[in-house]
XYZ file of C-alpha atoms in Angstrom:
770
model
C 99.954 147.503 192.326
C 101.044 147.305 188.710
C 99.755 150.021 186.397
C 99.076 149.883 182.687
C 102.509 151.438 182.200
C 104.154 148.669 184.233
C 102.320 146.020 182.242
C 103.398 147.787 179.044
C 107.046 147.704 180.129
C 106.761 144.011 181.073
C 105.067 143.261 177.749
C 107.864 145.052 175.932
C 110.532 143.102 177.812
C 108.846 139.762 177.174
C 108.177 140.562 173.520
C 111.822 141.525 173.140
C 112.898 138.306 174.867
C 110.647 136.232 172.634
C 111.937 138.011 169.530
C 115.566 137.452 170.592
C 114.902 133.741 171.121
C 113.172 133.416 167.756
C 115.929 135.371 166.000
C 118.638 133.243 167.633
C 116.774 130.094 166.556
C 116.375 131.389 163.005
C 120.132 132.006 162.770
C 121.293 128.820 164.514
C 119.039 126.520 162.472
C 120.658 127.761 159.252
C 124.155 126.694 160.307
C 125.267 123.326 158.835
C 126.784 122.081 162.110
C 123.420 122.544 163.900
C 121.340 120.680 161.336
C 121.044 117.517 163.442
C 119.881 119.531 166.440
C 116.999 121.337 164.724
C 115.926 118.590 162.288
C 116.659 115.311 164.103
C 113.350 113.669 163.229
C 114.191 113.631 159.534
C 117.582 112.069 160.293
C 115.977 109.342 162.402
C 113.582 108.602 159.533
C 116.523 108.431 157.129
C 115.116 111.249 154.983
C 117.832 113.810 155.618
C 121.621 113.743 155.519
C 124.238 116.114 156.826
C 124.509 119.171 154.546
C 127.678 119.139 152.478
C 129.074 122.463 151.408
C 131.954 122.894 149.021
C 134.386 125.742 149.297
C 136.324 127.138 152.211
C 136.621 125.470 155.604
C 134.371 128.136 157.131
C 131.500 127.328 154.738
C 131.360 123.780 156.091
C 130.316 125.133 159.479
C 128.774 128.549 158.833
C 126.074 129.512 156.359
C 127.465 132.451 154.367
C 124.388 132.819 152.163
C 123.141 136.131 153.555
C 119.936 135.967 151.527
C 118.755 133.043 153.668
C 118.965 135.252 156.777
C 116.455 137.671 155.266
C 113.876 134.891 155.334
C 114.497 134.074 158.990
C 110.770 133.701 159.761
C 109.959 131.369 156.865
C 109.833 128.434 159.308
C 106.430 129.661 160.498
C 104.488 129.237 157.229
C 106.457 126.038 156.597
C 105.220 124.656 159.923
C 101.609 125.327 158.904
C 101.796 123.772 155.440
C 101.690 120.064 156.328
C 98.043 118.810 156.213
C 96.698 117.087 159.314
C 96.424 113.641 157.683
C 100.038 113.852 156.579
C 100.996 115.050 160.047
C 99.325 111.986 161.599
C 101.236 109.717 159.247
C 104.471 111.596 159.973
C 104.263 112.058 163.743
C 101.351 109.946 164.988
C 97.857 110.660 166.252
C 99.024 111.680 169.736
C 101.039 114.565 168.335
C 98.312 115.711 165.944
C 95.628 115.672 168.647
C 97.952 117.405 171.112
C 98.151 120.299 168.649
C 94.369 120.434 168.551
C 94.418 121.530 172.209
C 96.021 124.790 171.095
C 93.493 125.069 168.261
C 90.661 124.661 170.756
C 92.160 127.503 172.759
C 92.054 129.721 169.684
C 88.531 128.594 168.720
C 87.237 129.333 172.203
C 89.075 132.509 173.158
C 89.264 134.491 169.903
C 85.452 134.985 169.702
C 85.212 135.400 173.488
C 87.928 138.078 173.411
C 86.165 140.117 170.733
C 82.826 139.821 172.503
C 84.248 140.646 175.940
C 86.121 143.705 174.699
C 83.099 144.897 172.727
C 80.625 144.469 175.600
C 82.208 143.983 179.025
C 85.175 146.372 178.864
C 82.967 149.443 178.119
C 80.491 148.321 180.803
C 83.275 148.067 183.383
C 85.290 151.134 182.416
C 82.423 153.636 182.364
C 82.114 153.511 186.165
C 84.024 155.337 188.904
C 83.556 152.862 191.740
C 87.222 152.267 192.553
C 87.976 156.002 192.481
C 85.016 157.177 194.566
C 83.872 154.388 196.887
C 86.978 152.355 197.793
C 89.859 154.787 197.931
C 91.421 152.843 200.803
C 91.800 149.645 198.747
C 94.896 149.136 196.633
C 93.945 149.124 192.959
C 95.474 149.740 189.548
C 94.507 151.046 186.128
C 93.782 147.510 184.932
C 91.316 147.000 187.788
C 89.233 149.844 186.315
C 88.588 147.601 183.304
C 87.377 144.774 185.546
C 84.142 143.900 187.283
C 85.485 145.546 190.462
C 84.723 148.940 188.926
C 80.976 148.252 188.693
C 79.020 149.642 191.688
C 77.203 147.324 194.085
C 73.681 146.320 193.073
C 74.074 147.754 189.589
C 71.916 146.379 186.789
C 75.090 146.238 184.709
C 75.929 142.926 186.401
C 73.212 141.273 184.320
C 75.486 141.902 181.337
C 78.183 139.785 183.029
C 75.669 137.018 183.719
C 74.473 136.982 180.110
C 78.069 136.918 178.929
C 78.829 134.037 181.318
C 76.036 132.047 179.662
C 77.243 133.001 176.189
C 80.879 132.083 176.952
C 79.846 128.760 178.542
C 77.542 127.734 175.687
C 80.173 128.613 173.093
C 82.859 126.680 174.964
C 80.598 123.631 175.316
C 79.753 123.763 171.612
C 83.438 123.811 170.659
C 84.201 120.997 173.118
C 81.345 118.865 171.768
C 82.525 119.223 168.170
C 86.133 118.538 169.117
C 85.268 115.471 171.231
C 83.300 114.054 168.301
C 86.112 114.889 165.883
C 88.871 113.371 168.033
C 86.800 110.238 168.781
C 86.310 109.696 165.035
C 90.006 110.370 164.397
C 90.925 107.761 166.997
C 88.642 105.076 165.545
C 89.812 105.865 162.018
C 93.426 105.709 163.155
C 92.919 102.312 164.802
C 91.259 100.986 161.643
C 93.896 102.289 159.237
C 96.914 101.650 161.461
C 99.443 99.007 160.521
C 99.763 95.800 162.498
C 101.223 96.307 165.988
C 101.874 93.776 168.793
C 99.689 95.620 171.311
C 96.633 95.130 169.066
C 96.817 91.389 169.772
C 98.203 91.409 173.310
C 96.775 91.654 176.808
C 98.671 92.296 180.040
C 97.587 89.764 182.666
C 98.400 90.512 186.311
C 97.866 88.829 189.657
C 98.250 85.302 188.314
C 97.423 82.987 191.260
C 100.349 80.925 192.571
C 100.410 77.193 191.933
C 102.768 74.903 193.818
C 102.709 72.284 191.053
C 103.282 74.524 188.035
C 105.393 77.470 187.013
C 103.848 80.837 186.221
C 104.339 80.154 182.525
C 102.541 76.816 182.691
C 99.731 78.274 184.787
C 99.160 81.086 182.286
C 99.158 78.774 179.303
C 96.778 76.269 180.856
C 94.355 78.998 181.932
C 94.093 80.567 178.486
C 93.992 77.257 176.661
C 90.969 76.373 178.792
C 89.172 79.728 178.760
C 90.191 81.086 175.340
C 90.812 77.883 173.374
C 90.068 79.273 169.929
C 91.932 82.566 170.173
C 94.923 82.086 172.491
C 98.245 82.098 170.652
C 101.282 82.597 172.889
C 102.532 84.415 175.956
C 105.598 85.994 177.514
C 105.984 85.896 181.296
C 107.292 88.984 183.103
C 110.619 88.727 184.903
C 112.198 91.082 187.424
C 115.268 92.298 185.545
C 115.599 95.672 187.265
C 118.999 94.945 188.780
C 120.232 93.610 185.444
C 118.988 96.764 183.695
C 120.890 98.952 186.179
C 124.096 97.000 185.558
C 123.678 97.298 181.773
C 123.054 101.040 182.123
C 126.158 101.417 184.293
C 128.256 99.490 181.772
C 126.992 101.717 178.975
C 128.049 104.788 180.961
C 131.502 103.316 181.489
C 131.708 102.513 177.781
C 130.944 106.154 176.940
C 133.779 107.298 179.172
C 136.104 104.726 177.609
C 135.176 106.037 174.150
C 135.904 109.564 175.339
C 139.372 108.713 176.703
C 140.270 106.595 173.670
C 139.256 109.440 171.352
C 141.268 111.857 173.469
C 144.323 109.583 173.318
C 143.992 109.114 169.562
C 144.247 112.889 169.151
C 147.336 113.131 171.344
C 149.438 109.955 171.468
C 152.177 111.632 173.466
C 150.418 111.173 176.805
C 148.019 108.568 178.145
C 144.955 110.148 179.816
C 144.826 109.907 183.611
C 141.940 110.105 186.067
C 141.274 110.012 189.815
C 139.244 107.108 191.183
C 137.481 109.120 193.916
C 134.077 110.778 193.931
C 133.341 112.404 190.542
C 137.054 112.159 189.767
C 137.816 114.998 192.180
C 140.179 113.048 194.443
C 141.674 109.607 194.943
C 144.449 107.635 193.348
C 145.547 108.625 189.843
C 145.292 105.772 187.331
C 145.424 105.230 183.595
C 141.890 106.175 182.490
C 141.698 103.747 179.541
C 142.984 100.724 181.476
C 140.761 101.581 184.441
C 137.580 101.701 182.354
C 138.478 98.524 180.444
C 138.843 96.759 183.794
C 135.573 98.214 185.115
C 133.688 97.221 181.960
C 135.025 93.643 182.179
C 133.994 93.444 185.826
C 130.516 94.736 184.992
C 130.199 92.300 182.075
C 130.896 89.420 184.449
C 128.304 90.740 186.910
C 125.791 91.121 184.068
C 126.335 87.549 182.913
C 125.906 86.264 186.475
C 122.766 88.337 187.100
C 121.313 87.320 183.766
C 121.789 83.678 184.591
C 120.101 84.189 187.947
C 117.104 85.939 186.389
C 116.607 83.103 183.914
C 116.876 80.274 186.446
C 115.516 81.681 189.702
C 111.715 81.149 189.970
C 111.537 84.139 192.318
C 112.551 86.375 189.414
C 109.399 85.439 187.497
C 106.528 87.739 188.424
C 102.850 86.665 188.542
C 102.173 88.541 185.316
C 102.399 87.884 181.600
C 101.842 89.384 178.172
C 99.304 87.092 176.490
C 98.872 87.300 172.720
C 95.903 86.145 170.647
C 95.293 85.093 167.071
C 93.055 88.076 166.388
C 92.250 91.560 167.622
C 88.767 90.283 168.446
C 90.194 87.648 170.778
C 92.404 90.213 172.509
C 89.486 92.659 172.855
C 87.253 90.011 174.446
C 89.938 89.087 176.943
C 91.018 92.653 177.776
C 87.468 93.904 178.337
C 85.953 91.051 180.352
C 86.358 89.562 183.825
C 88.371 86.336 183.661
C 87.691 84.750 187.038
C 84.908 84.520 189.595
C 87.386 86.173 191.956
C 87.639 89.740 190.561
C 91.080 90.238 192.132
C 92.717 87.393 190.149
C 93.599 87.132 186.473
C 93.271 90.878 185.939
C 93.462 91.790 182.273
C 93.943 95.031 180.416
C 95.227 96.069 177.026
C 98.994 95.755 176.866
C 100.876 98.961 176.096
C 102.817 98.930 172.877
C 106.330 97.543 173.519
C 108.060 100.933 173.481
C 105.435 102.302 175.912
C 106.017 99.625 178.573
C 107.622 100.889 181.773
C 109.456 97.679 182.593
C 110.649 98.626 186.080
C 107.086 98.684 187.433
C 106.116 95.277 186.093
C 108.072 93.765 188.976
C 105.888 95.498 191.590
C 103.456 93.036 193.220
C 99.923 93.953 192.256
C 98.660 93.633 195.830
C 100.959 96.469 196.942
C 99.756 98.953 194.314
C 96.698 100.086 196.309
C 98.892 100.802 199.338
C 101.435 102.644 197.205
C 98.745 104.847 195.669
C 97.290 105.679 199.070
C 100.738 106.723 200.310
C 101.282 108.920 197.259
C 97.831 110.489 197.595
C 98.679 111.550 201.150
C 102.140 112.735 200.074
C 100.660 114.777 197.224
C 98.153 116.374 199.594
C 100.941 117.598 201.872
C 103.127 118.626 198.922
C 100.306 120.722 197.479
C 99.206 122.488 200.619
C 102.620 123.028 202.173
C 104.136 124.267 198.934
C 101.869 127.294 199.082
C 103.846 128.650 202.044
C 107.152 129.261 200.193
C 105.246 130.416 197.092
C 103.328 133.024 199.109
C 106.480 134.128 200.958
C 108.574 134.569 197.838
C 105.679 136.206 195.983
C 105.435 138.726 198.821
C 109.132 139.514 198.427
C 108.725 139.895 194.658
C 106.795 143.144 195.097
C 107.903 146.730 195.606
C 106.719 146.756 199.217
C 108.262 143.358 199.960
C 111.653 144.271 198.524
C 111.754 147.635 200.296
C 110.913 145.959 203.578
C 113.441 143.127 203.146
C 116.218 145.324 201.719
C 115.697 149.001 202.706
C 119.074 149.963 201.247
C 117.701 149.185 197.760
C 114.826 151.638 198.064
C 116.503 154.357 195.997
C 117.241 151.881 193.195
C 113.761 150.339 193.313
C 112.049 153.722 192.995
C 113.651 154.340 189.577
C 110.621 154.225 187.218
C 112.033 151.622 184.807
C 113.297 149.327 187.597
C 109.980 149.682 189.389
C 108.079 148.714 186.238
C 110.305 145.661 185.705
C 109.790 144.480 189.303
C 106.041 144.939 189.251
C 105.449 143.638 185.756
C 108.093 140.931 185.390
C 109.567 139.679 188.692
C 106.507 137.914 190.228
C 105.967 135.814 187.118
C 109.586 134.741 186.801
C 109.783 133.871 190.517
C 106.762 131.575 190.251
C 108.190 130.002 187.091
C 111.459 129.220 188.893
C 109.586 127.644 191.797
C 107.873 125.196 189.448
C 111.033 123.963 187.671
C 111.487 120.781 189.704
C 107.805 120.007 190.248
C 107.289 117.788 187.125
C 110.241 115.599 188.152
C 108.863 115.188 191.677
C 105.403 114.298 190.383
C 106.815 111.795 187.882
C 108.763 110.055 190.668
C 105.536 109.821 192.665
C 103.697 108.334 189.674
C 106.423 105.733 189.155
C 106.184 104.728 192.811
C 102.448 104.065 192.305
C 103.208 101.226 189.905
C 101.803 102.283 186.530
C 103.077 99.958 183.823
C 103.258 102.273 180.813
C 104.969 105.557 180.104
C 101.714 107.009 178.781
C 99.812 106.189 181.995
C 102.682 107.607 184.047
C 102.516 110.847 182.108
C 98.727 111.066 182.374
C 98.796 110.538 186.148
C 101.616 113.066 186.546
C 99.705 115.532 184.351
C 96.586 115.149 186.518
C 98.518 115.972 189.657
C 100.375 118.844 188.002
C 97.015 120.307 186.991
C 95.639 119.997 190.536
C 98.815 121.583 191.873
C 98.463 124.506 189.462
C 94.805 124.898 190.394
C 95.497 125.029 194.135
C 98.887 126.744 194.297
C 99.338 128.805 191.146
C 95.726 129.942 190.797
C 93.978 129.797 194.174
C 97.210 130.307 196.100
C 98.184 133.379 194.117
C 94.688 134.858 194.404
C 94.342 134.264 198.136
C 97.926 134.948 199.181
C 98.170 137.881 196.790
C 94.882 139.711 197.117
C 94.263 139.002 200.794
C 97.771 139.997 201.863
C 97.665 143.118 199.708
C 94.533 144.211 201.532
C 95.631 143.116 205.046
C 96.082 146.645 206.383
C 92.618 147.554 205.158
C 91.077 144.496 206.842
C 92.549 145.532 210.189
C 91.114 149.042 209.971
C 87.559 148.335 208.834
C 84.487 146.721 210.364
C 83.927 142.991 209.976
C 80.882 143.345 207.708
C 83.004 145.279 205.183
C 85.625 142.519 204.775
C 83.622 140.319 202.317
C 83.023 143.405 200.205
C 86.741 144.146 200.066
C 87.597 140.539 199.185
C 85.015 140.597 196.378
C 86.712 143.657 194.926
C 90.269 142.423 195.567
C 90.097 138.983 193.894
C 89.965 140.368 190.301
C 92.974 142.556 191.107
C 95.317 139.549 190.782
C 94.767 139.735 187.032
C 97.889 141.892 186.789
C 99.997 139.114 188.313
C 98.587 136.501 185.928
C 99.182 138.793 182.961
C 102.876 138.978 183.879
C 102.976 135.200 184.355
C 101.416 134.622 180.927
C 104.013 136.875 179.323
C 106.935 135.185 181.101
C 105.814 131.586 180.690
C 103.551 131.798 177.667
C 105.454 134.221 175.465
C 109.143 134.126 176.365
C 108.886 130.523 177.588
C 107.384 129.217 174.354
C 109.922 131.144 172.263
C 112.722 129.611 174.365
C 111.255 126.161 173.669
C 112.089 126.366 169.973
C 115.643 127.576 170.622
C 116.482 124.220 172.269
C 119.549 125.612 173.997
C 120.108 122.604 176.270
C 119.938 119.939 173.481
C 122.152 122.173 171.337
C 124.893 122.315 173.971
C 124.662 118.619 174.863
C 124.830 117.546 171.221
C 127.961 119.538 170.510
C 129.629 118.289 173.703
C 128.889 114.692 172.756
C 129.862 115.297 169.152
C 133.204 116.706 170.295
C 134.146 114.188 172.973
C 132.269 110.924 172.330
C 131.277 110.570 168.675
C 133.414 108.214 166.610
C 130.911 106.741 164.136
C 127.681 107.759 162.433
C 125.801 105.567 164.909
C 127.377 107.512 167.765
C 126.322 110.738 166.096
C 122.722 109.542 165.839
C 122.723 108.607 169.521
C 124.102 112.050 170.367
C 120.960 113.635 168.925
C 118.343 114.241 171.579
C 115.088 115.104 169.798
C 113.030 114.798 172.966
C 109.252 114.421 172.961
C 106.128 116.389 173.782
C 106.292 115.575 177.523
C 102.531 115.405 178.018
C 102.955 115.444 181.806
C 104.429 118.967 181.609
C 102.877 120.513 178.504
C 99.202 119.649 178.954
C 98.801 120.987 182.530
C 100.599 124.114 181.396
C 98.015 124.604 178.645
C 95.161 123.906 181.052
C 96.308 126.703 183.351
C 95.706 129.143 180.485
C 92.256 127.675 179.873
C 91.532 128.157 183.582
C 92.751 131.760 183.607
C 90.856 132.570 180.420
C 87.586 131.101 181.658
C 87.750 132.721 185.096
C 88.818 136.181 183.927
C 86.679 136.340 180.758
C 83.810 137.925 182.681
C 85.904 139.369 185.524
C 88.873 141.096 183.837
C 88.637 140.758 180.029
C 91.874 142.682 179.544
C 93.715 139.409 180.240
C 92.199 137.599 177.236
C 94.403 139.016 174.421
C 97.504 137.787 176.252
C 96.040 134.268 176.307
C 95.146 134.422 172.605
C 98.745 135.385 171.772
C 99.965 132.412 173.825
C 97.760 129.901 172.019
C 98.663 131.278 168.594
C 102.421 131.348 169.203
C 102.444 127.956 170.948
C 100.502 126.318 168.101
C 103.030 127.435 165.484
C 106.070 126.591 167.642
C 104.919 123.119 168.656
C 103.761 122.293 165.135
C 107.276 123.059 163.939
C 108.788 120.983 166.747
C 106.515 118.007 166.087
C 107.301 118.038 162.368
C 111.068 118.518 162.641
C 112.252 117.657 166.145
C 110.181 115.614 168.580
C 110.273 111.835 168.327
C 107.422 110.430 170.419
C 108.277 107.601 172.801
C 104.899 105.925 172.335
C 101.564 106.096 170.533
C 98.386 105.929 172.644
C 95.955 106.920 169.852
C 94.904 110.090 171.741
C 93.890 108.175 174.886
C 94.506 111.365 176.871
C 91.639 113.340 175.305
C 88.995 112.628 178.020
C 91.404 114.193 180.543
C 91.799 117.296 178.365
C 88.036 117.644 177.970
C 87.397 117.151 181.681
C 89.892 119.803 182.757
C 88.390 122.435 180.486
C 85.024 121.617 182.071
C 86.620 122.103 185.502
C 87.854 125.517 184.336
C 84.280 126.432 183.391
C 82.964 125.331 186.792
C 85.660 127.283 188.633
C 84.703 130.368 186.628
C 81.056 129.917 187.656
C 81.973 129.540 191.335
C 84.235 132.588 191.178
C 81.500 134.698 189.570
C 78.944 133.541 192.160
C 81.348 134.577 194.936
C 82.035 137.945 193.366
C 78.400 138.833 192.727
C 77.447 137.778 196.245
C 79.615 140.648 197.497
C 77.975 143.030 195.033
C 74.486 142.841 196.544
C 73.169 140.756 193.657
C 72.012 137.628 195.470
C 69.264 136.984 192.899
C 71.986 136.135 190.364
C 73.128 133.071 192.329
C 70.308 130.730 191.156
C 71.005 131.601 187.530
C 74.723 130.885 187.875
C 74.082 127.696 189.845
C 71.792 126.603 187.013
C 74.606 127.333 184.560
C 76.994 125.169 186.611
C 74.438 122.337 186.691
C 74.001 122.543 182.915
C 77.788 122.384 182.512
C 77.963 119.248 184.662
C 75.126 117.693 182.639
C 77.022 118.473 179.445
C 80.131 116.776 180.840
C 78.178 113.646 181.780
C 76.567 113.563 178.328
C 79.953 113.746 176.580
C 81.414 111.159 178.952
C 78.626 108.680 178.175
C 78.595 109.419 174.444
C 82.271 109.643 173.499
C 84.537 108.387 176.302
C 83.912 104.650 175.618
C 85.783 105.090 172.319
C 88.889 105.977 174.384
C 88.740 103.192 176.965
C 87.306 100.233 175.016
C 87.892 98.822 171.564
C 84.618 98.030 169.751
C 84.364 94.343 168.808
C 82.782 95.380 165.508
C 85.897 97.366 164.616
C 88.146 94.489 165.732
C 86.312 91.975 163.522
C 86.399 94.369 160.571
C 90.126 94.949 160.959
C 90.849 91.212 161.328
C 88.754 90.369 158.255
C 90.475 92.970 156.084
C 93.904 91.843 157.226
C 93.186 88.168 156.515
C 91.948 89.097 153.053
C 95.076 91.116 152.279
C 97.664 88.804 153.836
C 96.174 85.390 154.492
C 99.547 83.641 154.770
C 101.062 85.879 157.440
C 102.360 83.887 160.420
C 101.417 85.919 163.479
C 103.134 83.759 166.100
C 106.784 84.622 165.298
C 105.755 88.274 165.043
C 104.291 88.283 168.557
C 106.447 85.718 170.344
C 109.396 88.015 171.026
C 107.575 91.358 171.018
C 107.479 91.741 174.808
C 110.918 90.479 175.811
C 112.550 92.798 178.352
C 114.747 95.305 176.435
C 117.758 94.442 178.551
C 117.826 90.989 176.940
C 117.472 92.405 173.436
C 120.756 94.205 173.899
C 122.561 90.863 174.199
C 123.769 88.858 171.223
C 121.456 86.700 169.140
C 122.487 83.435 170.734
C 121.698 84.711 174.223
C 118.375 86.135 173.082
C 117.318 82.772 171.682
C 118.116 81.216 175.049
C 115.959 83.794 176.823
C 113.025 83.116 174.551
C 113.390 79.409 175.041
C 113.629 79.554 178.814
C 111.033 82.253 179.467
C 108.479 81.044 176.982
C 108.947 77.338 177.593
C 105.596 75.918 178.657
C 105.764 72.160 178.209
C 102.372 70.537 178.808
C 103.411 67.455 180.753
C 100.779 65.218 182.322
C 99.665 67.459 185.155
C 99.602 66.293 188.743
C 96.508 68.362 189.521
C 92.947 67.267 188.696
C 91.930 70.859 187.997
C 94.235 70.930 184.976
C 93.165 67.645 183.456
C 90.494 69.233 181.294
C 92.940 71.274 179.239
C 91.263 70.826 175.850
C 94.161 71.175 173.432
C 97.704 70.058 172.923
C 100.213 72.891 172.930
C 102.179 73.175 169.738
C 104.400 75.577 171.610
C 105.937 72.566 173.274
C 104.861 69.689 171.092
C 103.442 67.807 174.080
C 99.835 67.216 174.955
C 97.739 66.492 177.942
C 97.312 62.755 178.417
C 94.042 62.875 180.331
C 91.707 64.612 177.917
C 88.058 63.643 178.299
C 86.567 62.119 175.173
C 83.705 64.603 175.071
C 86.002 67.548 174.590
C 87.050 68.093 170.939
C 90.664 68.761 170.176
C 91.775 72.076 168.763
C 95.082 73.024 167.298
C 97.072 76.060 168.245
C 99.333 77.320 165.468
């Protein structure tokens, strides 16, 4: 087991690593040739230009002002200067609220840390239980500061119960205030936000087939009948996935052509050659420029053919459409009500903003989504519970005993004090971190298979599963596989009625492992985040081999985004560890506080200067954040109940069960009080916003603004003439005299087409659609 000395060595190594990363960042960000890497957001906003330095050639690439290096940490106070309102205007509400998760961590754990160290640490440490009663159980110096060091049946456990109540009430108070604050921020943001297409648009799915009419005509007739005063226009959804793949492939070929042309322009003596085989490793040698020109021409012909097919083939039109309304009120009524007596048809929901749409999944038939989600639920179950096997195996090897058993010839090296400290205090955390590298990608692929239609919903679903995976594998798996296996020899040598007692003592002993994990992932990992080594390398490679114009240089910048599906579950793991170990092993809490403080400063800097969000959901993810912190509280209650049950304090169980029930009641109260603001748009707010907008800009023509907002991006990349053809063909909805009696009561002529229904009943008044 790791000792305080081992933890000290690991802390020193991780602090040194974090300092090296921060120092490297501070130096690299000052160099003129790295300016676009560390400040890309300002370039994309057009508020920053490449630094120009007069003087020697070296000064154009290297900052020779040595005084600036003395202020290498000035980025930290600079990151904290921007007020929150300005930050929302600069980066969006999603980014500002995401930062509040770190602030919540500080608000919750700073007071809890002081209280736990002032009360619980002395209560735990002033016992000799581990030294006198359980000499046969593996323990460490840190365990003496935990609840394991309190003797069975001791009245001191009432201190832990009182602290559990205090920590829970404080956490709930902070969560209540934050939920109220974020809900108000969201409503204020929606009121003050500029006009956006998604405010007026609804995504309609599962449009019923009609043998007499196209999908476009069916959609228009339905909304002219059922929303005659508010319906404005629509855009049917087409399956352009194959076309998008061809366009992407052509773009890749174009990049290679640019590279070879740039290479040839620098050395006209020899035409560049390439091999046509796999990855250019073998095959026939050909002229690289001519080859890519031929390939691009071939792909352009395929794109034109596929584009023509998509526009003319009825099978390419999906039973879905983006329907836009004259007002936010009209869109809110449609999005939040049932449209048909059959609840499985004409399904409506708020449309994502255009940049948030995940176009590939719009082509998935709605009827198959339930089956897809069932398949992925089963797959995730097996992924979660089978993944624990390699994690437990590798974790066992990442210990002194495991390494000595697997590689006896290394025993002499391992027994060196410094090496031993590194292995015990550093290796387990880094091994677990490496195991989790590919998990977010796997979970995102699973979410895409389920058919979610927006990037934000994909990230939220992936984040939910990542959190569950961390809960089962990283937390429960590490506790069970770690503590139980560490004590296996003891279990075999003692009577059966002593085993629960040993487990109760052993569970808190995994605190040492989680401390090392926090230092590896939460300290060194966060410091590495700001260094941005991968984007730095990729930018300079592109800038060297592909960039020919300023537009190319802008495309070479890769600012990235917050990646909610990775970042939020990572934060929630620290909430979980903090809640569970606050009353069990308080020594872990300062490490968590350092994580939240460092992460808040780093990500605030990144949001201000680097990240460029792909979408804006107006903090729609907050109910998930709130719910997971509540889960962390409940897990801490269950863990404490289990521990105290092994300590001959059965009378404490009703009190802790009551605490868990109160926590669940608090969650249900917050869900009923605040969650509606995140899932529905109040009609009162919609009317207010519409009224203010009409007063400010009464002559604005909304139809042209919305008509082309939800065209598939692959068509927007074509020239203007082709785009006009797409709009005409996809949005053409001529109201000819219908052959079907059910459509003869369409109450209005469509000014989209200029034609009208010729069988209107006299009792129905005519309306005009602008």
